[in-house]
Coordinates of C-alpha atoms in Angstrom, one line a residue:
M81 CA 93.9 -49.4 193.5
L82 CA 93.7 -48.6 189.3
L83 CA 91.7 -46.7 187.0
T84 CA 92.7 -47.1 183.4
I85 CA 90.9 -45.0 180.3
R86 CA 91.8 -45.6 176.9
N87 CA 90.8 -43.5 174.0
T88 CA 90.7 -44.9 170.2
Q89 CA 89.3 -42.2 168.7
A90 CA 91.9 -40.5 166.1
P91 CA 93.9 -39.0 166.8
A92 CA 93.7 -40.7 170.1
D93 CA 96.6 -39.4 172.0
E94 CA 94.7 -36.3 172.2
L95 CA 93.4 -37.7 175.4
G96 CA 97.1 -36.3 177.0
W97 CA 95.9 -32.6 176.1
L98 CA 92.8 -33.0 178.4
L99 CA 94.2 -34.7 181.0
H100 CA 96.8 -32.2 181.3
K101 CA 99.2 -34.5 181.7
H102 CA 102.4 -35.5 179.6
P103 CA 102.2 -39.2 178.2
E104 CA 106.2 -39.6 178.0
K105 CA 106.2 -38.7 182.1
L106 CA 105.4 -40.8 185.0
Q107 CA 103.7 -38.2 187.3
S108 CA 103.1 -38.7 190.9
F109 CA 101.2 -36.5 193.6
D110 CA 101.0 -36.5 197.2
V111 CA 97.4 -37.1 198.6
S112 CA 96.1 -36.8 202.2
F113 CA 95.8 -40.8 201.9
G114 CA 99.3 -41.7 200.1
R115 CA 100.6 -41.3 196.3
A116 CA 98.6 -41.0 193.1
H117 CA 100.5 -41.9 189.8
V118 CA 99.5 -41.0 186.2
F119 CA 101.2 -42.6 183.1
Y120 CA 100.8 -44.2 180.0
P121 CA 100.8 -47.6 179.2
E122 CA 100.1 -46.7 175.6
V123 CA 100.4 -44.0 173.2
S124 CA 99.4 -43.5 169.8
E125 CA 97.2 -41.8 166.9
A126 CA 95.1 -45.2 166.6
A127 CA 94.8 -45.8 170.4
C128 CA 95.9 -44.5 173.9
T129 CA 95.7 -44.9 177.7
A130 CA 96.2 -43.2 180.7
A131 CA 96.7 -45.0 184.1
L132 CA 95.6 -43.4 187.8
L133 CA 97.2 -45.6 190.3
L134 CA 97.1 -44.8 193.6
E135 CA 98.8 -45.9 196.7
V136 CA 96.9 -45.9 199.8
D137 CA 99.1 -45.7 202.9
P138 CA 96.8 -47.4 205.5
V139 CA 99.1 -46.3 208.6
R140 CA 98.3 -42.8 207.1
L141 CA 94.4 -43.4 207.3
V142 CA 94.5 -44.8 211.3
R143 CA 97.1 -42.0 211.9
G144 CA 95.4 -39.8 214.5
A145 CA 91.8 -41.4 214.0
P146 CA 90.3 -42.7 217.0
E147 CA 90.1 -46.1 217.1
Q148 CA 86.8 -48.2 215.5
A149 CA 84.8 -50.3 216.4
E150 CA 85.5 -53.3 214.3
G151 CA 88.8 -53.3 216.1
L152 CA 92.2 -52.0 215.6
L153 CA 93.5 -54.8 213.2
A154 CA 90.5 -53.9 210.9
Q155 CA 91.7 -50.3 210.6
Y156 CA 95.2 -51.7 208.8
V157 CA 93.7 -55.2 207.0
N158 CA 91.1 -53.9 204.7
D159 CA 90.3 -53.5 201.1
R160 CA 91.3 -50.1 200.8
P161 CA 94.6 -50.1 199.2
Y162 CA 93.2 -52.0 196.9
A163 CA 89.7 -51.8 195.6
A164 CA 88.4 -48.5 194.2
S165 CA 86.3 -46.3 196.4
S166 CA 85.6 -42.8 197.4
F167 CA 89.8 -42.4 197.5
M168 CA 89.7 -42.7 193.9
S169 CA 86.9 -39.8 193.4
V170 CA 89.0 -37.9 195.6
A171 CA 92.2 -38.4 193.0
I172 CA 90.1 -37.9 190.2
A173 CA 89.2 -34.4 191.6
Q174 CA 92.4 -33.6 192.5
V175 CA 95.0 -35.2 189.9
L176 CA 92.3 -34.6 187.0
R177 CA 90.9 -32.0 188.3
S178 CA 91.1 -29.8 184.7
A179 CA 89.5 -32.9 182.6
L180 CA 86.6 -33.3 185.1
T181 CA 85.6 -29.7 185.4
G182 CA 86.1 -29.4 181.2
Q183 CA 89.1 -26.8 181.5
A184 CA 91.8 -27.1 178.3
K185 CA 93.3 -23.7 177.5
T186 CA 95.5 -25.4 175.3
R187 CA 92.8 -27.3 172.9
P188 CA 89.2 -25.7 174.3
E189 CA 87.4 -27.3 171.5
L190 CA 88.5 -31.3 172.7
V191 CA 86.7 -30.2 175.9
D192 CA 83.0 -31.2 174.7
K193 CA 84.3 -33.6 171.9
P194 CA 83.0 -37.0 171.7
L195 CA 85.9 -39.8 172.2
A196 CA 85.8 -43.6 172.1
L197 CA 86.3 -44.3 175.8
E198 CA 87.0 -47.6 177.7
A199 CA 87.3 -46.9 181.3
S200 CA 88.5 -50.3 183.2
L201 CA 88.3 -50.6 187.2
P202 CA 90.2 -54.0 187.9
V203 CA 88.6 -54.4 191.5
L204 CA 85.6 -52.3 192.0
P205 CA 82.7 -53.1 194.8
C206 CA 79.6 -53.5 193.7
R207 CA 77.5 -53.5 196.7
G208 CA 74.3 -54.3 195.4
G209 CA 75.5 -56.7 192.8
E210 CA 75.8 -56.7 188.9
G211 CA 72.2 -55.9 188.9
L212 CA 73.1 -51.8 190.7
L213 CA 76.4 -51.7 188.4
R214 CA 74.1 -52.2 184.8
A215 CA 71.4 -49.9 186.3
L216 CA 73.3 -46.9 187.1
F217 CA 75.6 -46.9 184.1
E218 CA 73.7 -48.2 181.6
P219 CA 70.7 -45.6 181.1
L220 CA 74.2 -43.4 180.8
G221 CA 74.6 -44.7 177.3
Y222 CA 77.4 -47.1 178.4
E223 CA 78.2 -50.5 177.2
V224 CA 79.4 -52.4 180.6
G225 CA 81.3 -55.4 181.3
A226 CA 81.6 -57.1 184.4
E227 CA 83.4 -60.1 185.4
P228 CA 82.5 -61.2 188.9
L229 CA 85.8 -61.7 191.4
A230 CA 86.0 -64.7 193.5
I231 CA 87.9 -65.6 196.6
E232 CA 90.1 -68.9 196.0
D233 CA 92.2 -70.9 198.1
G234 CA 94.0 -73.6 196.1
D235 CA 91.2 -75.1 194.2
R236 CA 88.7 -74.3 196.3
E237 CA 86.2 -71.5 195.8
W238 CA 85.2 -69.5 198.9
G239 CA 82.3 -67.9 197.1
R240 CA 80.8 -64.8 195.9
T241 CA 82.4 -61.1 197.0
P242 CA 80.9 -57.8 196.2
Y243 CA 84.0 -57.1 194.0
F244 CA 84.2 -56.8 190.3
A245 CA 86.4 -56.8 187.6
V246 CA 84.5 -53.5 185.3
R247 CA 85.1 -52.5 181.8
L248 CA 82.7 -49.2 180.6
R249 CA 82.5 -48.3 177.0
R250 CA 81.0 -44.9 175.8
T251 CA 81.3 -42.3 172.7
A252 CA 81.3 -39.2 175.0
P253 CA 83.2 -36.5 176.1
L254 CA 86.0 -37.1 178.5
R255 CA 84.2 -34.5 181.7
E256 CA 81.4 -36.7 181.1
L257 CA 82.8 -40.0 181.8
L258 CA 85.0 -38.4 184.5
A259 CA 82.0 -36.9 186.4
H260 CA 80.1 -40.2 185.8
L261 CA 82.8 -42.2 187.7
Y262 CA 83.4 -39.3 190.2
V263 CA 79.8 -39.9 191.5
L264 CA 79.1 -43.3 190.6
I265 CA 82.1 -44.9 192.7
P266 CA 81.3 -44.3 195.6
V267 CA 78.2 -45.2 195.4
L268 CA 78.4 -48.5 194.5
D269 CA 80.5 -48.9 197.4
D270 CA 77.9 -47.7 199.5
D271 CA 80.6 -45.6 201.9
K272 CA 83.0 -42.9 201.9
H273 CA 86.1 -42.5 203.6
Y274 CA 85.7 -39.1 204.8
Y275 CA 82.9 -36.8 206.6
I276 CA 79.8 -35.8 204.6
G277 CA 78.8 -32.3 205.2
D278 CA 76.0 -30.2 203.1
D279 CA 79.3 -29.2 200.8
E280 CA 78.6 -32.8 199.7
V281 CA 75.3 -31.7 198.4
D282 CA 76.9 -29.3 196.0
K283 CA 79.3 -31.5 194.8
L284 CA 76.8 -34.2 194.1
L285 CA 74.3 -31.3 192.0
R286 CA 77.8 -30.1 190.1
F287 CA 78.9 -33.2 189.1
G288 CA 75.4 -34.8 188.4
E289 CA 74.4 -31.9 186.6
G290 CA 72.9 -32.5 183.1
W291 CA 72.3 -36.4 183.7
L292 CA 71.4 -36.8 187.2
A293 CA 67.9 -35.5 187.3
G294 CA 66.7 -37.7 184.6
H295 CA 68.1 -41.0 185.8
P296 CA 65.8 -43.8 186.7
E297 CA 68.0 -44.4 190.2
R298 CA 68.8 -41.1 191.1
E299 CA 67.1 -41.4 194.5
A300 CA 69.6 -44.6 195.2
I301 CA 72.2 -42.2 193.8
A302 CA 71.5 -39.6 195.9
R303 CA 71.1 -41.5 199.1
R304 CA 74.1 -43.7 199.1
Y305 CA 76.3 -41.1 198.0
L306 CA 75.5 -38.7 201.0
K307 CA 75.9 -41.7 202.9
H308 CA 72.1 -42.3 203.9
R309 CA 72.2 -39.0 205.6
A310 CA 68.2 -38.6 205.4
S311 CA 68.1 -34.8 205.7
L312 CA 71.4 -34.0 202.8
T313 CA 69.3 -36.8 200.6
R314 CA 65.9 -34.9 201.0
R315 CA 67.7 -31.7 200.4
A316 CA 69.4 -32.9 197.2
L317 CA 66.5 -34.8 195.9
E318 CA 64.5 -31.5 196.4
R319 CA 67.2 -29.0 194.3
L320 CA 67.3 -31.4 191.7
A321 CA 63.4 -31.0 191.3
E322 CA 63.5 -27.3 191.3
G323 CA 66.2 -27.7 188.7
E324 CA 64.1 -29.8 186.6
A325 CA 61.2 -27.1 187.0
D326 CA 63.7 -24.8 185.4
A327 CA 64.7 -27.0 182.8
A328 CA 60.9 -27.6 182.2
A329 CA 60.6 -23.4 181.8
E330 CA 63.7 -23.5 179.3
E331 CA 61.9 -26.1 177.1
A332 CA 58.7 -24.5 177.3
A333 CA 59.9 -20.9 176.3
T334 CA 61.9 -23.0 173.3
A335 CA 58.8 -24.6 172.5
S336 CA 57.0 -21.5 172.1
R337 CA 59.5 -19.9 169.5
D338 CA 59.3 -23.2 167.8
R339 CA 55.8 -22.6 167.3
A340 CA 56.0 -18.6 166.3
E341 CA 58.3 -19.7 163.5
E342 CA 55.8 -22.6 162.7
A343 CA 52.8 -19.7 162.6
L344 CA 55.8 -17.6 160.7
E345 CA 55.3 -20.3 157.7
R346 CA 52.0 -22.2 158.4
P347 CA 50.2 -20.2 155.5
L348 CA 53.0 -21.5 153.1
S349 CA 53.0 -25.1 154.2
L350 CA 56.5 -24.8 154.5
D351 CA 57.2 -27.4 156.8
E352 CA 55.4 -29.6 155.1
E353 CA 57.0 -28.8 152.0
R354 CA 61.0 -28.9 154.0
L355 CA 60.1 -32.4 154.8
R356 CA 58.7 -34.0 151.8
A357 CA 61.4 -32.6 150.1
V358 CA 63.8 -33.7 151.6
T359 CA 62.7 -37.0 152.6
E360 CA 62.4 -37.5 148.6
V361 CA 65.9 -37.1 147.9
L362 CA 66.9 -39.1 150.6
A363 CA 64.5 -42.2 149.1
G364 CA 66.0 -41.3 145.6
S365 CA 69.3 -41.2 146.9
G366 CA 69.3 -45.4 147.3
A367 CA 70.4 -44.6 151.0
A368 CA 69.6 -48.1 153.5
Q369 CA 71.3 -45.9 156.5
V370 CA 70.7 -42.5 157.3
L371 CA 71.4 -39.5 159.6
D372 CA 69.2 -36.7 161.2
L373 CA 71.5 -34.5 162.3
G374 CA 69.8 -31.9 164.8
C375 CA 66.7 -34.3 164.4
G376 CA 64.7 -31.7 167.2
S377 CA 61.3 -33.5 168.0
G378 CA 61.6 -36.3 165.5
K379 CA 59.6 -35.3 162.2
L380 CA 61.6 -36.0 159.5
L381 CA 62.5 -39.5 161.5
A382 CA 58.8 -40.2 161.6
R383 CA 58.8 -40.2 158.1
L384 CA 61.5 -42.2 157.0
V385 CA 60.7 -45.1 159.7
K386 CA 57.5 -45.3 157.3
L387 CA 60.1 -46.2 154.2
R388 CA 61.3 -49.7 154.9
Q389 CA 64.2 -48.5 152.2
F390 CA 66.2 -47.4 155.1
T391 CA 67.3 -50.1 157.4
R392 CA 68.5 -47.7 159.4
I393 CA 68.0 -44.0 160.7
V394 CA 69.5 -42.7 163.4
G395 CA 68.6 -39.2 165.0
V396 CA 70.9 -37.0 166.7
D397 CA 70.2 -33.7 169.1
V398 CA 72.6 -31.8 171.4
A399 CA 69.2 -31.8 173.8
H400 CA 68.3 -34.7 176.4
T401 CA 65.0 -32.8 176.5
V402 CA 64.2 -32.9 172.8
L403 CA 65.2 -36.6 172.2
E404 CA 62.6 -37.9 174.5
R405 CA 60.0 -35.5 173.0
A406 CA 61.4 -37.4 169.6
A407 CA 60.9 -41.3 171.2
Q408 CA 57.5 -39.8 172.2
R409 CA 56.5 -38.7 168.7
L410 CA 57.7 -42.1 167.2
H411 CA 55.9 -44.3 170.0
L412 CA 59.7 -45.9 170.5
E413 CA 58.1 -48.1 173.6
D414 CA 55.3 -49.0 171.0
M415 CA 57.4 -50.0 168.2
S416 CA 57.8 -54.0 167.2
E417 CA 61.0 -55.0 168.2
R418 CA 61.7 -55.0 164.1
T419 CA 61.1 -51.7 163.9
R420 CA 62.4 -50.3 166.9
D421 CA 65.9 -52.1 165.8
R422 CA 66.4 -49.6 162.9
V423 CA 66.1 -46.6 164.5
T424 CA 68.5 -44.8 167.4
L425 CA 68.8 -41.6 169.0
L426 CA 71.5 -40.4 169.7
H427 CA 73.0 -37.3 172.3
G428 CA 75.8 -35.5 170.5
S429 CA 76.9 -32.2 169.4
L430 CA 77.2 -31.7 165.5
V431 CA 80.3 -29.2 165.8
Y432 CA 82.5 -32.2 166.7
R433 CA 83.9 -35.1 165.6
D434 CA 81.6 -38.6 166.3
A435 CA 83.0 -42.0 164.9
R436 CA 79.5 -43.1 165.8
L437 CA 78.0 -41.3 162.7
D438 CA 80.5 -42.6 160.3
G439 CA 79.6 -45.4 157.9
F440 CA 76.2 -43.9 156.6
D441 CA 75.0 -43.4 153.1
A442 CA 72.9 -39.9 153.7
A443 CA 72.4 -37.2 156.1
A444 CA 70.0 -34.7 156.4
A445 CA 70.5 -31.3 158.6
V446 CA 66.8 -30.0 157.8
E447 CA 66.9 -26.2 159.5
V448 CA 70.0 -27.1 161.6
I449 CA 73.0 -25.1 159.8
E450 CA 70.8 -21.5 161.0
H451 CA 71.3 -22.1 164.8
V452 CA 75.3 -22.8 164.6
E453 CA 77.3 -19.8 165.8
P454 CA 79.2 -18.6 162.7
S455 CA 82.6 -19.0 164.6
R456 CA 81.8 -23.3 164.7
L457 CA 80.5 -23.2 161.3
A458 CA 84.1 -24.7 160.4
S459 CA 84.1 -27.3 163.3
F460 CA 80.4 -28.2 161.6
E461 CA 82.0 -28.7 158.3
R462 CA 84.7 -30.7 159.5
A463 CA 82.3 -33.2 161.4
L464 CA 80.4 -33.6 158.9
F465 CA 82.2 -33.4 155.4
A466 CA 85.7 -34.7 156.4
G467 CA 85.0 -36.8 159.1
A468 CA 81.4 -38.9 159.1
R469 CA 81.8 -38.1 154.8
P470 CA 78.3 -39.6 154.0
R471 CA 77.5 -40.0 150.6
V472 CA 74.9 -37.9 150.2
V473 CA 74.1 -34.7 152.6
V474 CA 70.9 -32.9 152.5
I475 CA 71.3 -28.9 154.1
T476 CA 68.0 -27.0 154.5
T477 CA 68.2 -23.2 155.3
P478 CA 65.9 -19.8 155.4
N479 CA 66.4 -17.7 152.6
A480 CA 67.4 -14.2 154.6
E481 CA 65.5 -12.5 151.2
Y482 CA 62.2 -14.0 151.4
N483 CA 61.7 -12.4 154.8
A484 CA 60.6 -9.3 153.3
K485 CA 57.1 -11.2 152.4
F486 CA 56.4 -12.1 155.9
A487 CA 53.5 -9.4 157.1
G488 CA 54.5 -10.7 160.7
L489 CA 58.1 -10.2 160.8
A490 CA 60.3 -7.1 161.8
A491 CA 63.0 -6.0 159.2
G492 CA 66.0 -7.5 159.9
A493 CA 64.5 -9.8 162.3
F494 CA 65.3 -13.5 161.8
R495 CA 62.7 -16.0 161.9
H496 CA 63.3 -17.8 165.1
A497 CA 65.0 -16.3 168.0
D498 CA 67.4 -18.8 168.2
H499 CA 68.8 -18.5 164.5
R500 CA 72.3 -17.0 164.6
F501 CA 72.3 -16.0 161.0
E502 CA 70.1 -16.0 157.9
W503 CA 71.8 -16.3 154.8
T504 CA 71.0 -14.8 151.4
R505 CA 70.6 -17.1 148.4
A506 CA 74.3 -16.3 147.2
E507 CA 75.7 -16.9 150.7
F508 CA 74.4 -20.3 151.0
A509 CA 75.5 -20.8 147.4
A510 CA 79.1 -19.7 148.2
W511 CA 79.5 -21.7 151.2
A512 CA 77.9 -24.9 149.8
Q513 CA 80.2 -24.7 146.4
A514 CA 82.8 -23.8 148.5
T515 CA 82.4 -26.8 151.0
G516 CA 81.6 -29.3 148.4
E517 CA 85.3 -28.4 146.8
R518 CA 87.0 -28.6 149.8
H519 CA 85.6 -32.2 150.7
G520 CA 85.4 -33.6 147.2
Y521 CA 81.7 -33.1 146.8
A522 CA 78.9 -32.0 143.8
V523 CA 76.5 -29.4 144.9
E524 CA 72.9 -28.7 143.4
L525 CA 70.8 -26.0 144.8
R526 CA 67.2 -26.4 145.1
P527 CA 64.2 -24.4 146.0
I528 CA 61.3 -25.1 149.0
G529 CA 58.3 -23.5 148.7
P530 CA 56.5 -20.7 146.4
V531 CA 59.1 -18.7 144.3
D532 CA 59.2 -15.3 144.4
P533 CA 60.9 -13.7 140.9
E534 CA 62.8 -11.2 142.7
L535 CA 63.0 -12.7 146.2
G536 CA 63.3 -16.7 145.7
A537 CA 62.1 -19.6 147.7
P538 CA 61.3 -19.3 151.4
T539 CA 63.7 -22.1 151.9
Q540 CA 67.1 -23.4 149.7
M541 CA 68.2 -26.9 150.0
G542 CA 71.6 -28.1 149.3
V543 CA 72.2 -31.7 148.0
F544 CA 75.9 -32.8 148.1
R545 CA 76.9 -35.8 146.7
R546 CA 80.2 -37.5 146.0

C-alpha cells in the first residue's frame, strides 16, 4: 500500500521539515497492522517526493479476531495489503502526525505555506466510481487524474473493478492535503478496519474543520466515514450545522465592522475614490493579467471585469465565506462562459509564497496591508515583491493623521476594529521606499480623497513599478 507526495514549489526540499522525516534516511515504524516506512525517492530544490509505504500483515489482522461470515480464507486473501484504505489513514495520523496537525517547531512559517503538491495512490478503491472520486476532491480545488485498474488474465480482460490509480494536484498547505486524505480515503473505500464509536465523530469534525461544512457531499462523507451508523451520522451533521451558525455569527460581526468603517468614510465617498484611483492606475499600466490581493467581497473585481483590457483577473482572499460573497457580487454563475473564463477566485494567504500568483502584470492590495500583523509584514513583502514580482503593484492604506478629522472616531482609535496598525504618511513612505529599494521597484506616492493642508489625504496610495 503506497502513498507518494511530491512538492515542486521551490525550495521543494522544505517538504522534509514539514514531515519531520529526514530525506537521507529510510525510517520504519511499527503499527498495529504491520510496518510503515517513509523514504524519499526524489530530493532537490526543484522537486521533492516523499513516500509512505505500508506492509500490512494479514496474519496480525486476523490473530485474536472472531471468524467472519465470509469464511476464514477471505480473512487472509483480500485487497487490504495493496489497496489504500483506513489503514493508510491510521498511518498518516500516527507516522505523519506532526504534519497532519500543523506542527513544525523548527520551521513554523512553513505550516500554512501553499506548496505545489501532487499526491499519488497507485491503488485506491473508489466504491462509487470515478464520479464519486471527483465529487469528493474537485470541490476542494484538486485537479484529479484517475486511471481505472482492470483485472486481466492473459489477453482477456475480466472487466471493471472499483480500483483506480489516482493523482491529486493542488497548491495548498501540506496539512490540508493530509487532512483531506485522512478523511476521504476510507470514505471512498466505504469501510473501516476498526470499531466506530463516538470519538470518530470528533475525528471527522477535527480534520474536516474549514472544509467539510461547506462540502456539497458532506452528508455522504459523514455517512460513509462513520460506517453508515445513523446515530453517529446524525450527530456529526448536527454539530456541523452548529458550527455553520457560529461562522455565520462571526461573518455578521465582521460585516458590522466593515459597515462601521464605510459609514465613517461615506461623507467623503472614499471607497468610490479609492476604487476609481486603483482602477485607473491598473488600466494605465497596460496590464492584461491582474491580481486583486485580499479581494474581499469583490468590489474592485467587479470594476476590472468590465474592462476588456484585462484578460485574466484573479481575486485572492484568506476567507472562504468572503470569496463566496465575491462570487455572488460578480454573478459568476450567470456570466457568459467567455467572461467567466477571465475571472478566478483563489483561497490563499498573502504572507506565504504562492506559485499560483506568478506571471501577472499587475497586483493591487486595496486597504489590506493594515490588516497584516506587523510581525508578518516582512513575509507579505517577500511573498509579493520577491516571489510573485508583478511589474506594477498598487497598495492603498489609511493615513492615520487624517483620523483626527473623523468626528465619530475616538482619539487614537483605528477606523476598523480588525486593523493591526495605521501608518502616518511618513511611516508609509519609509516602508514603501525601503521595500522598493530592496526589490528593484520605483515608488510613487499619491493622495486619495480631499487633502487637508496639515493632515494630508484620508487614504495614501503607493504605486510600485519595476
